[in-house]
């Protein structure tokens, strides 16, 4: 039961931090990570090249990590 609470707490933290990302960062992560679309599919949906989608995903994940690290301080 305690583990379920910790997971729920972690999910709440990630959700809070996710909302601090830019709309563009959120959109790329929603499509790539949550929806599981390929960079080609996301590129078509957003009018970008697949390489630009991968770069945006990497930047968004790095930003999310920075926000998470700041929570630990």
Tab-separated table of N, CA, C and O in Angstrom:
chain	number	residue	atom	x	y	z
A	1	UNK	N	0.836	-1.197	0.000
A	1	UNK	CA	0.000	0.000	0.000
A	1	UNK	C	0.874	1.252	0.000
A	1	UNK	O	0.601	2.196	-0.710
A	2	UNK	N	1.937	1.272	0.792
A	2	UNK	CA	2.828	2.425	0.813
A	2	UNK	C	3.449	2.669	-0.552
A	2	UNK	O	3.635	3.806	-0.964
A	3	UNK	N	3.787	1.581	-1.272
A	3	UNK	CA	4.383	1.726	-2.601
A	3	UNK	C	3.394	2.382	-3.553
A	3	UNK	O	3.779	3.213	-4.363
A	4	UNK	N	2.112	2.044	-3.461
A	4	UNK	CA	1.105	2.674	-4.304
A	4	UNK	C	1.048	4.175	-4.044
A	4	UNK	O	0.902	4.970	-4.954
A	5	UNK	N	1.184	4.567	-2.782
A	5	UNK	CA	1.175	5.984	-2.435
A	5	UNK	C	2.384	6.694	-3.030
A	5	UNK	O	2.258	7.784	-3.564
A	6	UNK	N	3.551	6.073	-2.971
A	6	UNK	CA	4.769	6.670	-3.515
A	6	UNK	C	4.639	6.846	-5.026
A	6	UNK	O	4.961	7.881	-5.573
A	7	UNK	N	4.142	5.838	-5.702
A	7	UNK	CA	3.949	5.935	-7.150
A	7	UNK	C	2.971	7.062	-7.464
A	7	UNK	O	3.222	7.880	-8.327
A	8	UNK	N	1.896	7.137	-6.733
A	8	UNK	CA	0.907	8.180	-6.944
A	8	UNK	C	1.528	9.557	-6.699
A	8	UNK	O	1.284	10.494	-7.439
A	9	UNK	N	2.345	9.674	-5.666
A	9	UNK	CA	3.020	10.923	-5.349
A	9	UNK	C	3.986	11.313	-6.469
A	9	UNK	O	4.048	12.473	-6.877
A	10	UNK	N	4.734	10.331	-6.987
A	10	UNK	CA	5.653	10.581	-8.100
A	10	UNK	C	4.891	11.025	-9.349
A	10	UNK	O	5.329	11.937	-10.053
A	11	UNK	N	3.767	10.377	-9.605
A	11	UNK	CA	2.968	10.744	-10.773
A	11	UNK	C	2.457	12.170	-10.650
A	11	UNK	O	2.453	12.925	-11.622
A	12	UNK	N	2.053	12.564	-9.464
A	12	UNK	CA	1.565	13.930	-9.237
A	12	UNK	C	2.692	14.939	-9.472
A	12	UNK	O	2.474	15.988	-10.086
A	13	UNK	N	3.894	14.617	-9.006
A	13	UNK	CA	5.043	15.500	-9.205
A	13	UNK	C	5.349	15.653	-10.692
A	13	UNK	O	5.519	16.770	-11.190
A	14	UNK	N	5.389	14.539	-11.406
A	14	UNK	CA	5.682	14.594	-12.840
A	14	UNK	C	4.613	15.409	-13.568
A	14	UNK	O	4.927	16.226	-14.428
A	15	UNK	N	3.369	15.221	-13.196
A	15	UNK	CA	2.294	15.986	-13.834
A	15	UNK	C	2.467	17.478	-13.574
A	15	UNK	O	2.340	18.299	-14.492
A	16	UNK	N	2.775	17.847	-12.330
A	16	UNK	CA	2.991	19.258	-11.993
A	16	UNK	C	4.148	19.843	-12.793
A	16	UNK	O	4.057	20.945	-13.337
A	17	UNK	N	5.243	19.096	-12.873
A	17	UNK	CA	6.404	19.582	-13.613
A	17	UNK	C	6.120	19.636	-15.113
A	17	UNK	O	6.577	20.543	-15.806
A	18	UNK	N	5.361	18.670	-15.612
A	18	UNK	CA	4.991	18.630	-17.029
A	18	UNK	C	4.265	19.915	-17.428
A	18	UNK	O	4.497	20.460	-18.509
A	19	UNK	N	3.417	20.410	-16.539
A	19	UNK	CA	2.664	21.624	-16.862
A	19	UNK	C	3.554	22.865	-16.900
A	19	UNK	O	3.141	23.893	-17.429
A	20	UNK	N	4.761	22.760	-16.371
A	20	UNK	CA	5.704	23.884	-16.411
A	20	UNK	C	6.506	23.914	-17.712
A	20	UNK	O	7.199	24.901	-17.987
A	21	UNK	N	6.431	22.861	-18.509
A	21	UNK	CA	7.084	22.849	-19.820
A	21	UNK	C	6.314	23.755	-20.767
A	21	UNK	O	5.125	24.021	-20.563
A	22	UNK	N	6.971	24.197	-21.814
A	22	UNK	CA	6.269	25.004	-22.820
A	22	UNK	C	5.229	24.136	-23.522
A	22	UNK	O	5.309	22.901	-23.502
A	23	UNK	N	4.264	24.771	-24.142
A	23	UNK	CA	3.221	24.022	-24.855
A	23	UNK	C	3.852	23.143	-25.937
A	23	UNK	O	3.431	22.017	-26.148
A	24	UNK	N	4.868	23.655	-26.613
A	24	UNK	CA	5.561	22.886	-27.659
A	24	UNK	C	6.219	21.644	-27.063
A	24	UNK	O	6.108	20.550	-27.620
A	25	UNK	N	6.886	21.808	-25.924
A	25	UNK	CA	7.536	20.661	-25.273
A	25	UNK	C	6.496	19.630	-24.844
A	25	UNK	O	6.687	18.423	-25.039
A	26	UNK	N	5.404	20.103	-24.277
A	26	UNK	CA	4.335	19.202	-23.857
A	26	UNK	C	3.776	18.420	-25.045
A	26	UNK	O	3.578	17.208	-24.974
A	27	UNK	N	3.535	19.127	-26.139
A	27	UNK	CA	2.941	18.507	-27.322
A	27	UNK	C	3.842	17.400	-27.881
A	27	UNK	O	3.360	16.297	-28.177
A	28	UNK	N	5.119	17.684	-27.986
A	28	UNK	CA	6.052	16.680	-28.516
A	28	UNK	C	6.105	15.455	-27.597
A	28	UNK	O	6.037	14.315	-28.061
A	29	UNK	N	6.198	15.680	-26.284
A	29	UNK	CA	6.256	14.553	-25.355
A	29	UNK	C	4.949	13.776	-25.324
A	29	UNK	O	4.960	12.543	-25.234
A	30	UNK	N	3.831	14.475	-25.403
A	30	UNK	CA	2.535	13.781	-25.439
A	30	UNK	C	2.453	12.835	-26.633
A	30	UNK	O	2.034	11.691	-26.509
A	31	UNK	N	2.867	13.329	-27.786
A	31	UNK	CA	2.761	12.512	-29.004
A	31	UNK	C	3.807	11.404	-29.058
A	31	UNK	O	3.505	10.279	-29.442
A	32	UNK	N	5.051	11.713	-28.675
A	32	UNK	CA	6.135	10.726	-28.768
A	32	UNK	C	6.091	9.716	-27.633
A	32	UNK	O	6.134	8.516	-27.859
A	33	UNK	N	6.011	10.187	-26.397
A	33	UNK	CA	6.147	9.307	-25.234
A	33	UNK	C	4.811	8.713	-24.816
A	33	UNK	O	4.696	7.502	-24.633
A	34	UNK	N	3.796	9.546	-24.677
A	34	UNK	CA	2.513	9.065	-24.166
A	34	UNK	C	1.730	8.329	-25.250
A	34	UNK	O	1.256	7.215	-25.029
A	35	UNK	N	1.624	8.938	-26.436
A	35	UNK	CA	0.865	8.298	-27.522
A	35	UNK	C	1.691	7.244	-28.257
A	35	UNK	O	1.144	6.392	-28.943
A	36	UNK	N	3.026	7.324	-28.123
A	36	UNK	CA	3.886	6.323	-28.746
A	36	UNK	C	4.051	6.464	-30.245
A	36	UNK	O	4.398	5.497	-30.931
A	37	UNK	N	3.829	7.660	-30.773
A	37	UNK	CA	3.979	7.866	-32.208
A	37	UNK	C	5.456	7.964	-32.586
A	37	UNK	O	6.289	8.374	-31.784
A	38	UNK	N	5.761	7.608	-33.808
A	38	UNK	CA	7.138	7.716	-34.309
A	38	UNK	C	7.459	9.180	-34.584
A	38	UNK	O	6.558	10.031	-34.697
A	39	UNK	N	8.744	9.473	-34.713
A	39	UNK	CA	9.131	10.851	-35.021
A	39	UNK	C	8.600	11.259	-36.398
A	39	UNK	O	8.277	12.428	-36.619
A	40	UNK	N	8.479	10.298	-37.295
A	40	UNK	CA	7.921	10.593	-38.623
A	40	UNK	C	6.444	10.969	-38.506
A	40	UNK	O	5.988	11.927	-39.142
A	41	UNK	N	5.693	10.226	-37.700
A	41	UNK	CA	4.269	10.511	-37.520
A	41	UNK	C	4.059	11.866	-36.847
A	41	UNK	O	3.192	12.644	-37.254
A	42	UNK	N	4.845	12.140	-35.828
A	42	UNK	CA	4.734	13.414	-35.128
A	42	UNK	C	5.133	14.554	-36.061
A	42	UNK	O	4.479	15.598	-36.095
A	43	UNK	N	6.184	14.341	-36.846
A	43	UNK	CA	6.612	15.349	-37.802
A	43	UNK	C	5.514	15.713	-38.782
A	43	UNK	O	5.271	16.890	-39.050
A	44	UNK	N	4.815	14.702	-39.284
A	44	UNK	CA	3.710	14.964	-40.212
A	44	UNK	C	2.601	15.744	-39.524
A	44	UNK	O	2.031	16.671	-40.095
A	45	UNK	N	2.294	15.364	-38.286
A	45	UNK	CA	1.215	16.023	-37.545
A	45	UNK	C	1.550	17.477	-37.218
A	45	UNK	O	0.663	18.341	-37.218
A	46	UNK	N	2.822	17.747	-36.950
A	46	UNK	CA	3.229	19.097	-36.537
A	46	UNK	C	3.889	19.907	-37.636
A	46	UNK	O	4.269	21.057	-37.412
A	47	UNK	N	4.054	19.299	-38.812
A	47	UNK	CA	4.694	20.012	-39.918
A	47	UNK	C	6.186	20.215	-39.706
A	47	UNK	O	6.730	21.264	-40.054
A	48	UNK	N	6.841	19.205	-39.130
A	48	UNK	CA	8.279	19.281	-38.868
A	48	UNK	C	8.964	18.067	-39.476
A	48	UNK	O	8.343	17.051	-39.741
A	49	UNK	N	10.267	18.168	-39.612
A	49	UNK	CA	11.057	17.027	-40.061
A	49	UNK	C	11.268	16.094	-38.865
A	49	UNK	O	11.328	16.561	-37.718
A	50	UNK	N	11.383	14.788	-39.115
A	50	UNK	CA	11.583	13.833	-38.020
A	50	UNK	C	12.788	14.167	-37.133
A	50	UNK	O	12.715	14.020	-35.904
A	51	UNK	N	13.858	14.644	-37.712
A	51	UNK	CA	15.031	15.018	-36.928
A	51	UNK	C	14.734	16.165	-35.979
A	51	UNK	O	15.232	16.197	-34.842
A	52	UNK	N	13.915	17.106	-36.416
A	52	UNK	CA	13.531	18.237	-35.560
A	52	UNK	C	12.655	17.760	-34.402
A	52	UNK	O	12.751	18.276	-33.289
A	53	UNK	N	11.833	16.758	-34.671
A	53	UNK	CA	10.990	16.181	-33.616
A	53	UNK	C	11.870	15.495	-32.572
A	53	UNK	O	11.678	15.679	-31.366
A	54	UNK	N	12.847	14.719	-33.012
A	54	UNK	CA	13.745	14.029	-32.069
A	54	UNK	C	14.541	15.028	-31.236
A	54	UNK	O	14.718	14.839	-30.028
A	55	UNK	N	14.990	16.108	-31.871
A	55	UNK	CA	15.721	17.146	-31.149
A	55	UNK	C	14.818	17.812	-30.116
A	55	UNK	O	15.227	18.039	-28.968
A	56	UNK	N	13.589	18.118	-30.508
A	56	UNK	CA	12.634	18.742	-29.589
A	56	UNK	C	12.312	17.817	-28.420
A	56	UNK	O	12.205	18.261	-27.274
A	57	UNK	N	12.189	16.519	-28.702
A	57	UNK	CA	11.922	15.546	-27.640
A	57	UNK	C	13.088	15.503	-26.656
A	57	UNK	O	12.888	15.523	-25.448
A	58	UNK	N	14.283	15.450	-27.170
A	58	UNK	CA	15.465	15.404	-26.323
A	58	UNK	C	15.557	16.655	-25.444
A	58	UNK	O	15.830	16.562	-24.237
A	59	UNK	N	15.306	17.801	-26.029
A	59	UNK	CA	15.342	19.063	-25.274
A	59	UNK	C	14.250	19.103	-24.207
A	59	UNK	O	14.492	19.549	-23.080
A	60	UNK	N	13.057	18.635	-24.555
A	60	UNK	CA	11.947	18.636	-23.602
A	60	UNK	C	12.236	17.697	-22.430
A	60	UNK	O	11.966	18.034	-21.272
A	61	UNK	N	12.800	16.529	-22.708
A	61	UNK	CA	13.146	15.591	-21.636
A	61	UNK	C	14.254	16.162	-20.752
A	61	UNK	O	14.229	16.004	-19.526
A	62	UNK	N	15.216	16.851	-21.356
A	62	UNK	CA	16.284	17.481	-20.578
A	62	UNK	C	15.707	18.565	-19.668
A	62	UNK	O	16.093	18.682	-18.499
A	63	UNK	N	14.771	19.338	-20.192
A	63	UNK	CA	14.127	20.380	-19.393
A	63	UNK	C	13.357	19.755	-18.233
A	63	UNK	O	13.423	20.231	-17.092
A	64	UNK	N	12.639	18.668	-18.493
A	64	UNK	CA	11.895	17.967	-17.444
A	64	UNK	C	12.850	17.442	-16.372
A	64	UNK	O	12.576	17.560	-15.173
A	65	UNK	N	13.994	16.897	-16.796
A	65	UNK	CA	15.006	16.419	-15.830
A	65	UNK	C	15.525	17.564	-14.966
A	65	UNK	O	15.716	17.414	-13.760
A	66	UNK	N	15.753	18.725	-15.583
A	66	UNK	CA	16.215	19.901	-14.830
A	66	UNK	C	15.191	20.295	-13.777
A	66	UNK	O	15.551	20.615	-12.635
A	67	UNK	N	13.929	20.290	-14.155
A	67	UNK	CA	12.865	20.629	-13.209
A	67	UNK	C	12.809	19.609	-12.068
A	67	UNK	O	12.619	19.984	-10.909
A	68	UNK	N	12.999	18.342	-12.398
A	68	UNK	CA	12.986	17.292	-11.375
A	68	UNK	C	14.178	17.440	-10.444
A	68	UNK	O	14.036	17.315	-9.219
A	69	UNK	N	15.345	17.727	-10.995
A	69	UNK	CA	16.549	17.916	-10.177
A	69	UNK	C	16.375	19.103	-9.227
A	69	UNK	O	16.813	19.060	-8.087
A	70	UNK	N	15.728	20.156	-9.704
A	70	UNK	CA	15.513	21.338	-8.868
A	70	UNK	C	14.591	21.019	-7.696
A	70	UNK	O	14.710	21.616	-6.628
A	71	UNK	N	13.696	20.048	-7.875
A	71	UNK	CA	12.803	19.630	-6.794
A	71	UNK	C	13.563	18.908	-5.690
A	71	UNK	O	13.171	18.937	-4.534
A	72	UNK	N	14.664	18.254	-6.059
A	72	UNK	CA	15.459	17.484	-5.103
A	72	UNK	C	16.347	18.358	-4.237
A	72	UNK	O	16.864	17.918	-3.225
A	73	UNK	N	16.540	19.600	-4.655
A	73	UNK	CA	17.451	20.491	-3.914
A	73	UNK	C	16.792	21.068	-2.686
A	73	UNK	O	15.666	21.160	-2.484
